[in-house]
Coordinates of C-alpha atoms in Angstrom, one line a residue:
M1 CA 3.7 12.7 28.7
A2 CA 3.1 13.8 25.1
R3 CA -0.3 16.1 23.9
F4 CA -2.1 14.7 21.1
L5 CA -4.9 16.4 19.0
I6 CA -7.7 14.1 17.8
V7 CA -9.9 15.3 15.0
D8 CA -12.9 13.3 14.0
D9 CA -16.7 14.0 13.4
D10 CA -17.5 10.5 15.3
D11 CA -18.0 11.2 19.0
A12 CA -17.8 7.7 20.1
F13 CA -14.6 7.2 18.0
R14 CA -12.6 10.3 19.3
D15 CA -13.8 9.1 23.0
T16 CA -12.2 5.9 22.5
L17 CA -9.2 6.8 21.0
A18 CA -8.7 9.6 23.6
E19 CA -9.3 6.9 26.3
T20 CA -6.7 4.7 24.7
L21 CA -4.2 7.7 24.4
Q22 CA -4.8 8.5 28.2
G23 CA -4.4 4.8 29.0
L24 CA -0.9 4.9 27.5
G25 CA 0.1 7.9 29.7
H26 CA -0.5 10.8 27.3
E27 CA -2.9 13.8 27.2
A28 CA -5.6 14.0 24.3
Q29 CA -7.8 17.0 23.1
N30 CA -10.8 16.3 21.0
V31 CA -12.1 18.4 18.2
A32 CA -15.0 17.6 15.6
S33 CA -14.0 19.3 12.5
G34 CA -10.9 20.7 10.3
T35 CA -11.8 24.3 11.1
E36 CA -11.6 23.7 15.1
A37 CA -8.5 21.6 14.5
L38 CA -6.9 24.7 12.9
D39 CA -8.0 26.9 15.7
A40 CA -6.7 24.5 18.3
M41 CA -3.3 24.3 16.8
A42 CA -2.8 27.9 16.3
R43 CA -3.3 28.1 20.2
T44 CA -1.6 24.8 21.7
R45 CA 1.3 23.0 20.6
F46 CA 0.7 19.3 20.0
D47 CA 3.2 16.3 19.8
A48 CA 0.9 14.8 16.9
V49 CA -2.4 14.9 15.5
F50 CA -4.9 12.1 14.7
L51 CA -6.9 13.1 11.8
D52 CA -10.1 11.6 10.1
H53 CA -10.0 11.5 6.5
R54 CA -13.9 11.8 5.9
M55 CA -15.4 14.8 7.6
P56 CA -18.3 17.1 6.6
G57 CA -17.0 20.4 5.4
M58 CA -13.3 20.5 5.3
D59 CA -12.4 17.0 5.1
G60 CA -8.9 15.5 6.4
L61 CA -6.9 16.1 3.4
Q62 CA -8.1 19.7 3.1
T63 CA -7.2 20.4 6.6
L64 CA -3.8 18.8 6.3
E65 CA -3.2 21.0 3.5
A66 CA -4.3 24.0 5.3
M67 CA -2.4 23.2 8.2
H68 CA 1.0 23.4 6.1
A69 CA -0.4 26.5 4.6
R70 CA -1.5 28.5 7.7
L71 CA 0.9 27.2 10.4
A72 CA 4.4 27.6 11.0
R73 CA 4.8 24.4 12.7
V74 CA 3.0 21.1 11.7
P75 CA 3.4 18.0 14.2
P76 CA 3.2 14.6 12.6
V77 CA -0.4 13.9 11.4
I78 CA -1.6 10.6 11.3
V79 CA -4.5 10.1 8.9
L80 CA -7.2 7.7 9.7
T81 CA -9.6 6.4 7.2
A82 CA -12.2 3.5 7.1
F83 CA -12.1 3.7 3.3
A84 CA -8.4 3.2 2.4
S85 CA -7.3 3.7 -1.3
A86 CA -4.4 4.0 -3.3
G87 CA -5.2 7.5 -4.2
N88 CA -6.0 8.6 -0.8
T89 CA -3.0 6.8 0.7
I90 CA -0.5 8.2 -1.8
E91 CA -2.1 11.9 -1.4
A92 CA -2.1 11.7 2.2
M93 CA 1.7 10.9 2.4
R94 CA 2.4 13.7 -0.3
L95 CA 0.6 16.2 1.7
G96 CA 2.9 15.5 4.8
A97 CA 1.2 12.9 6.7
F98 CA 3.4 11.0 9.0
D99 CA 1.4 7.6 8.4
H100 CA -1.9 6.6 6.7
I101 CA -3.9 4.2 8.9
T102 CA -7.1 2.1 8.3
K103 CA -9.8 2.3 11.2
P104 CA -10.8 0.8 13.5
I105 CA -7.2 1.2 14.8
S106 CA -6.5 -1.0 17.8
R107 CA -4.4 -0.2 21.1
E108 CA -1.4 -2.1 19.8
A109 CA -1.5 0.0 16.5
V110 CA -1.9 3.3 18.5
R111 CA 1.2 2.4 20.8
E112 CA 3.2 1.2 17.7
V113 CA 2.8 4.5 15.7
L114 CA 3.3 6.7 18.7
G115 CA 6.4 4.9 19.4
R116 CA 7.7 5.9 15.9
V117 CA 6.2 9.7 16.3
L118 CA 8.2 10.2 19.4
Q119 CA 11.3 8.6 18.3
Q120 CA 11.2 10.9 15.5
Q121 CA 10.8 13.9 17.5
Q122 CA 13.6 12.6 19.6
Q123 CA 16.0 12.5 16.3
G124 CA 14.7 15.6 14.9
V125 CA 13.7 14.2 11.6
A126 CA 11.1 16.0 9.5
A127 CA 8.0 14.2 8.1
A128 CA 7.1 13.9 4.6
T129 CA 5.3 15.8 1.7
A130 CA 2.1 17.2 -0.9
V131 CA -1.1 16.1 -3.3
A132 CA -3.2 14.6 -6.1
E133 CA -6.4 13.1 -7.5
D134 CA -8.1 9.9 -6.5
D135 CA -7.4 7.5 -9.4
D136 CA -6.1 4.3 -8.1
G137 CA -5.7 2.7 -11.4
D138 CA -4.2 -0.9 -11.0
L139 CA -2.6 0.0 -7.8
V140 CA -5.8 -1.3 -6.0
G141 CA -4.9 -3.2 -2.6
L142 CA -6.1 -3.4 0.9
S143 CA -3.1 -5.6 2.1
Q144 CA -0.6 -4.2 4.2
A145 CA 2.2 -4.7 1.5
M146 CA 0.4 -2.8 -1.1
R147 CA -0.4 0.0 1.6
E148 CA 3.4 0.1 2.2
V149 CA 3.9 0.3 -1.6
Q150 CA 1.4 3.4 -1.8
K151 CA 3.1 5.2 1.1
R152 CA 6.2 4.8 -0.5
I153 CA 5.0 6.3 -3.8
G154 CA 3.5 9.2 -1.7
L155 CA 7.2 9.9 -0.4
A156 CA 8.7 9.5 -3.5
S157 CA 6.6 11.5 -5.6
A158 CA 7.8 14.6 -3.7
S159 CA 11.3 14.0 -4.7
Q160 CA 13.0 14.6 -7.9
A161 CA 15.6 11.7 -7.5
P162 CA 15.8 8.5 -9.5
V163 CA 13.6 5.5 -8.5
L164 CA 14.2 1.8 -9.0
V165 CA 10.7 -0.3 -9.1
L166 CA 11.6 -4.1 -8.5
G167 CA 9.1 -7.0 -8.8
E168 CA 8.0 -9.9 -10.8
T169 CA 6.7 -9.6 -14.3
G170 CA 3.1 -8.5 -14.2
T171 CA 3.2 -6.9 -10.5
G172 CA 2.3 -3.5 -12.0
K173 CA 5.8 -1.7 -12.0
E174 CA 4.6 0.6 -14.8
M175 CA 1.4 1.5 -13.0
V176 CA 4.0 2.6 -10.1
A177 CA 6.0 4.8 -12.5
R178 CA 2.3 6.6 -13.8
A179 CA 1.6 6.9 -10.1
L180 CA 5.1 8.7 -9.3
H181 CA 4.4 10.8 -12.4
R182 CA 0.8 11.6 -11.5
Y183 CA 1.4 12.7 -7.9
S184 CA 4.4 14.8 -8.5
S185 CA 5.2 18.3 -9.4
R186 CA 5.8 17.0 -13.1
A187 CA 2.4 15.8 -13.4
D188 CA 1.5 18.3 -16.1
K189 CA 4.7 17.4 -18.2
P190 CA 5.0 14.4 -20.5
F191 CA 5.4 10.7 -19.1
V192 CA 7.3 8.5 -21.6
A193 CA 7.7 4.6 -21.3
V194 CA 10.1 2.7 -23.1
N195 CA 10.7 -1.1 -22.8
C196 CA 14.5 -1.7 -23.1
A197 CA 13.9 -5.5 -23.5
A198 CA 11.5 -5.1 -26.5
I199 CA 13.9 -2.7 -28.6
P200 CA 16.8 -4.3 -30.3
K201 CA 20.2 -3.2 -29.2
E202 CA 21.0 -1.3 -32.3
L203 CA 17.9 0.9 -32.3
L204 CA 17.6 1.4 -28.6
E205 CA 20.3 4.3 -28.3
S206 CA 18.3 6.0 -31.3
E207 CA 15.1 5.5 -29.4
L208 CA 16.5 6.9 -26.2
F209 CA 18.8 9.7 -27.3
G210 CA 17.7 10.3 -30.9
H211 CA 19.7 10.9 -34.0
V212 CA 20.3 13.4 -36.5
R213 CA 20.0 13.1 -40.4
G214 CA 22.4 10.8 -41.8
A215 CA 23.6 9.4 -38.7
F216 CA 23.1 5.9 -40.0
T217 CA 21.5 4.0 -43.0
G218 CA 18.1 4.9 -43.2
A219 CA 18.3 8.1 -41.0
T220 CA 16.6 10.2 -43.6
G221 CA 15.3 12.8 -40.9
E222 CA 16.1 13.9 -37.2
R223 CA 14.6 12.1 -34.3
A224 CA 14.1 13.6 -30.8
G225 CA 14.5 10.5 -28.9
C226 CA 12.6 9.6 -25.6
F227 CA 14.9 11.6 -23.2
R228 CA 13.8 15.0 -25.2
A229 CA 10.2 13.6 -25.5
A230 CA 10.2 13.6 -21.8
D231 CA 11.9 16.8 -21.0
G232 CA 10.3 18.3 -17.8
G233 CA 8.6 15.0 -17.0
V234 CA 9.2 11.4 -16.2
L235 CA 11.0 8.6 -18.6
L236 CA 10.2 5.1 -17.6
L237 CA 13.1 2.7 -18.4
D238 CA 11.3 -0.5 -18.1
E239 CA 13.4 -3.7 -17.8
I240 CA 16.4 -1.9 -17.7
G241 CA 18.1 -5.2 -16.6
D242 CA 18.0 -6.3 -20.0
M243 CA 19.9 -3.2 -21.5
A244 CA 23.1 -3.6 -22.9
L245 CA 26.4 -2.4 -21.3
S246 CA 27.0 0.1 -24.1
V247 CA 23.8 1.9 -23.6
Q248 CA 24.1 1.7 -19.9
A249 CA 27.4 3.7 -20.2
K250 CA 25.3 6.6 -21.7
I251 CA 22.4 6.3 -19.3
L252 CA 24.8 7.0 -16.6
R253 CA 26.1 10.1 -18.3
V254 CA 22.4 11.2 -18.6
L255 CA 22.2 10.8 -15.2
Q256 CA 25.2 12.7 -14.2
E257 CA 25.4 15.6 -16.6
G258 CA 21.8 16.1 -17.5
E259 CA 22.5 16.0 -21.0
V260 CA 22.0 13.6 -24.2
T261 CA 23.9 13.6 -27.4
P262 CA 22.0 12.3 -30.5
L263 CA 23.5 9.7 -32.8
G264 CA 25.5 11.1 -35.3
S265 CA 26.0 14.6 -33.4
H266 CA 28.6 15.9 -31.2
K267 CA 26.6 18.7 -29.7
P268 CA 25.0 17.6 -26.2
V269 CA 21.4 18.7 -25.4
K270 CA 20.2 19.4 -21.9
V271 CA 17.2 17.5 -20.8
D272 CA 15.3 17.7 -17.3
V273 CA 13.8 14.2 -16.9
R274 CA 13.0 12.4 -13.9
I275 CA 14.2 8.7 -14.4
V276 CA 12.2 5.7 -13.1
A277 CA 13.8 2.4 -13.8
A278 CA 11.9 -0.9 -13.5
T279 CA 13.1 -4.6 -13.7
H280 CA 12.1 -7.9 -12.7
R281 CA 15.7 -9.0 -12.5
D282 CA 18.1 -9.1 -9.5
L283 CA 20.6 -6.4 -10.3
A284 CA 23.0 -7.2 -7.7
A285 CA 23.6 -10.5 -9.1
A286 CA 23.6 -9.1 -12.6
V287 CA 26.5 -6.8 -11.4
G288 CA 28.3 -9.8 -10.1
E289 CA 28.1 -11.7 -13.4
G290 CA 29.2 -8.6 -15.4
R291 CA 25.8 -7.9 -17.1
F292 CA 25.0 -4.5 -15.4
R293 CA 27.2 -1.4 -14.2
E294 CA 27.5 -1.4 -10.7
D295 CA 28.1 2.6 -10.8
L296 CA 24.7 2.8 -12.8
M297 CA 22.9 0.6 -10.2
Y298 CA 23.7 2.8 -7.6
R299 CA 22.7 5.8 -9.2
L300 CA 19.5 4.2 -10.1
D301 CA 18.7 3.0 -6.6
V302 CA 18.4 6.2 -4.8
L303 CA 14.9 5.5 -3.8
S304 CA 13.5 1.9 -4.5
I305 CA 10.0 0.5 -4.5
R306 CA 9.5 -3.2 -4.3
L307 CA 6.3 -4.6 -5.4
P308 CA 5.2 -8.0 -4.0
P309 CA 3.7 -10.7 -6.2
L310 CA 0.0 -11.2 -6.0
R311 CA 0.3 -14.6 -4.5
E312 CA 1.9 -12.6 -1.3
R313 CA -1.0 -10.3 -0.9
L314 CA -4.2 -12.6 -1.3
A315 CA -6.4 -9.9 0.5
D316 CA -6.2 -7.7 -2.7
V317 CA -7.0 -10.5 -5.2
I318 CA -11.0 -10.1 -4.7
P319 CA -10.7 -6.2 -4.8
L320 CA -8.5 -6.4 -7.8
A321 CA -10.9 -8.7 -9.8
E322 CA -13.8 -6.6 -8.9
H323 CA -11.8 -3.5 -10.2
F324 CA -11.1 -5.1 -13.4
L325 CA -14.7 -6.0 -14.0
R326 CA -15.9 -2.7 -13.2
R327 CA -13.4 -1.1 -15.6
A328 CA -14.2 -3.4 -18.4
A329 CA -17.8 -3.5 -18.1
L330 CA -20.4 -1.5 -20.1
P331 CA -22.3 1.0 -18.2
D332 CA -25.8 -1.2 -18.2
A333 CA -24.1 -4.7 -18.2
P334 CA -21.8 -4.9 -14.8
K335 CA -20.6 -8.3 -13.4
A336 CA -20.4 -9.8 -10.2
L337 CA -18.2 -12.8 -8.9
S338 CA -20.1 -15.7 -7.2
A339 CA -18.5 -17.2 -3.7
E340 CA -17.3 -20.1 -5.7
A341 CA -15.4 -18.1 -8.3
A342 CA -14.0 -15.9 -5.6
Q343 CA -12.8 -18.9 -3.8
L344 CA -11.3 -20.4 -6.9
L345 CA -9.6 -17.0 -7.7
L346 CA -8.0 -17.0 -4.0
S347 CA -6.8 -20.6 -4.5
R348 CA -4.6 -19.5 -7.5
P349 CA -0.7 -19.1 -7.4
W350 CA -1.0 -16.4 -10.1
P351 CA 2.2 -16.8 -11.8
G352 CA 1.3 -13.8 -14.2
N353 CA 0.5 -11.6 -11.2
V354 CA -1.8 -8.9 -11.6
R355 CA -1.6 -8.7 -15.3
E356 CA -2.8 -12.3 -15.6
L357 CA -5.8 -11.7 -13.1
R358 CA -7.0 -8.8 -15.1
N359 CA -6.7 -10.8 -18.4
V360 CA -9.0 -13.5 -16.8
M361 CA -11.4 -10.7 -15.8
E362 CA -11.5 -8.9 -18.9
R363 CA -12.0 -12.3 -20.6
C364 CA -15.2 -13.1 -18.2
Q365 CA -16.7 -9.6 -19.2
A366 CA -16.5 -10.1 -22.7
L367 CA -17.5 -13.8 -23.1
V368 CA -19.8 -14.7 -20.1
R369 CA -23.5 -13.8 -21.0
H370 CA -25.0 -14.0 -17.5
R371 CA -24.4 -11.5 -14.6
V372 CA -22.9 -13.7 -11.9
I373 CA -19.6 -15.2 -12.9
G374 CA -19.3 -18.6 -11.8
S375 CA -16.1 -20.9 -11.3
A376 CA -16.5 -22.6 -14.5
D377 CA -16.8 -19.2 -16.3
L378 CA -13.2 -18.3 -15.2
G379 CA -11.6 -20.8 -17.4
L380 CA -9.2 -21.8 -14.8
A381 CA -8.1 -25.5 -14.4
M382 CA -8.9 -26.8 -10.8
G383 CA -5.3 -28.6 -11.0
E384 CA -3.7 -25.0 -11.3
A385 CA -4.6 -24.0 -7.9
R386 CA -2.7 -24.3 -4.9
P387 CA -2.5 -27.6 -3.4
A388 CA -4.9 -28.3 -1.1
Q389 CA -4.2 -29.4 2.3
S390 CA -5.4 -32.6 3.9
A391 CA -8.3 -32.0 6.3
P392 CA -7.3 -32.6 10.0
S393 CA -8.6 -35.6 11.9
V394 CA -9.5 -35.9 15.5
G395 CA -6.1 -37.7 16.3
M396 CA -4.4 -34.5 14.9
L397 CA -5.9 -32.1 17.4
P398 CA -4.2 -31.3 20.8
A399 CA -5.3 -33.4 23.7
E400 CA -6.8 -30.7 25.5
W401 CA -9.1 -29.7 22.7
L402 CA -10.9 -33.0 23.2
E403 CA -11.5 -32.4 27.0
G404 CA -14.5 -30.7 28.4
D405 CA -17.9 -29.8 27.0
L406 CA -19.0 -28.9 23.3
P407 CA -19.4 -25.3 23.8
G408 CA -15.9 -24.8 25.4
A409 CA -14.4 -26.6 22.2
V410 CA -16.3 -24.5 20.1
E411 CA -15.1 -21.4 21.5
R412 CA -11.4 -22.4 21.2
L413 CA -11.9 -23.4 17.5
E414 CA -13.7 -20.1 16.9
R415 CA -10.8 -18.2 18.3
L416 CA -8.2 -20.1 16.4
L417 CA -10.3 -19.2 13.4
I418 CA -10.4 -15.7 14.2
E419 CA -6.6 -15.5 15.0
H420 CA -5.9 -17.1 11.7
A421 CA -8.2 -15.0 9.5
L422 CA -6.5 -11.8 11.1
A423 CA -3.1 -13.2 10.4
Q424 CA -4.0 -14.0 6.9
A425 CA -5.5 -10.4 6.3
Q426 CA -2.4 -8.7 8.1
G427 CA -4.8 -7.2 10.8
N428 CA -7.4 -5.9 8.6
R429 CA -10.6 -6.8 10.2
T430 CA -12.7 -6.0 7.2
E431 CA -10.8 -8.5 5.2
A432 CA -10.7 -11.1 8.0
A433 CA -14.6 -10.6 8.5
R434 CA -14.9 -11.6 4.8
R435 CA -12.6 -14.3 4.9
L436 CA -14.8 -15.8 7.8
G437 CA -18.0 -15.1 6.2
I438 CA -19.4 -12.9 8.9
H439 CA -20.5 -9.3 9.5
R440 CA -17.6 -7.0 10.5
Q441 CA -19.8 -5.8 13.7
L442 CA -19.9 -9.6 14.5
L443 CA -16.3 -9.8 14.3
Y444 CA -15.7 -7.0 16.6
R445 CA -17.9 -8.6 19.3
K446 CA -15.8 -11.6 19.1
L447 CA -12.6 -9.9 19.2
A448 CA -14.1 -8.1 22.4
Q449 CA -15.5 -11.5 23.8
Y450 CA -12.1 -13.4 23.6
G451 CA -9.8 -10.4 24.2
I452 CA -8.1 -10.5 20.8
E453 CA -6.0 -7.5 20.0
Q454 CA -4.5 -7.0 16.7

């Protein structure tokens, strides 16, 4: 039996979570504020803490920071929030949270996170670290896939090791690199990004490492280069999979020795740069084809973050679209999506990913004169949408569905639709309710009625 502390200003939620923990065979203590939590933890040893993010006075993240500042031992802390964002997820993980979970939390989710907590304690593994500002940028996302990316950014931000960001073109790899910089100890130092595919091979070395005067024809002055420009900060090597082998060898030396040698000079210059590399290519395949150095791949792939394509995280399409509309809007001219426009956005395969969606929304904000954006305003051909599935006929339904009375058949269909919506929303009940077109509280009642657990 383990002992857990629940910190939440919502009495009903505290009692419900305590009952769940006790039902799983554990002991639970409740407090209503961050101050009470610090007092309780100073007196009692807990195996883990469930900590609400939004509380009056000292909020959850301030409490988490105070725990690490004041207490000699901080157990795994699971931060709970009803308002998850990229910013608060990354910040919680950097401050040392064991996990960051969206409310409401099901019994199965409690069981799963407790299993990981107790397994970690048995293995003697320490939890993660540290802090930042709530600025989501283009990392907006409620889907489980994006929340995993946000958590990974939070964990990686506390390290100084190289990071390899993988994902299709347009998924937001540079946004990940900027978040790694913003939430790290290097945030007050430069962030420099260079697109390795956009610069000719002959000029890339000079761009990266700099040159001295007279190093080559046209070198009339000295150039510092991107590595020295990013000294103390973060350098993003975007599309590194397209980099020439000769330049790759020099990148490897920088990683190993921490120094660069400008073109035309024999004097190395020390640099302190954290490298974030990004590519849409399969580096392992490129190594097999002789187009990428295997030793460099392993040096870069210390920490990796894989960004899923937009078609695999449909729960993020509408929040992203609304985010881009707000960002492009004039203060007195915000625009909104109609239900038909939202449905069309969800039906798209989005080959250009987040970048393509952003361009569509910015175009609508600039060109559409009325406040509500209709499906025709999006400028997307219906033929570009995902292929529609044919509607089921009565003969396609299971035989048992055709037996019994109408209310029973309606209940069976309703349960199936709810389970399907939850699966499509990856367990996010708010998103499932939106997909079903019902209020979230009605969904909760239906889940209880049919005994459906996430």
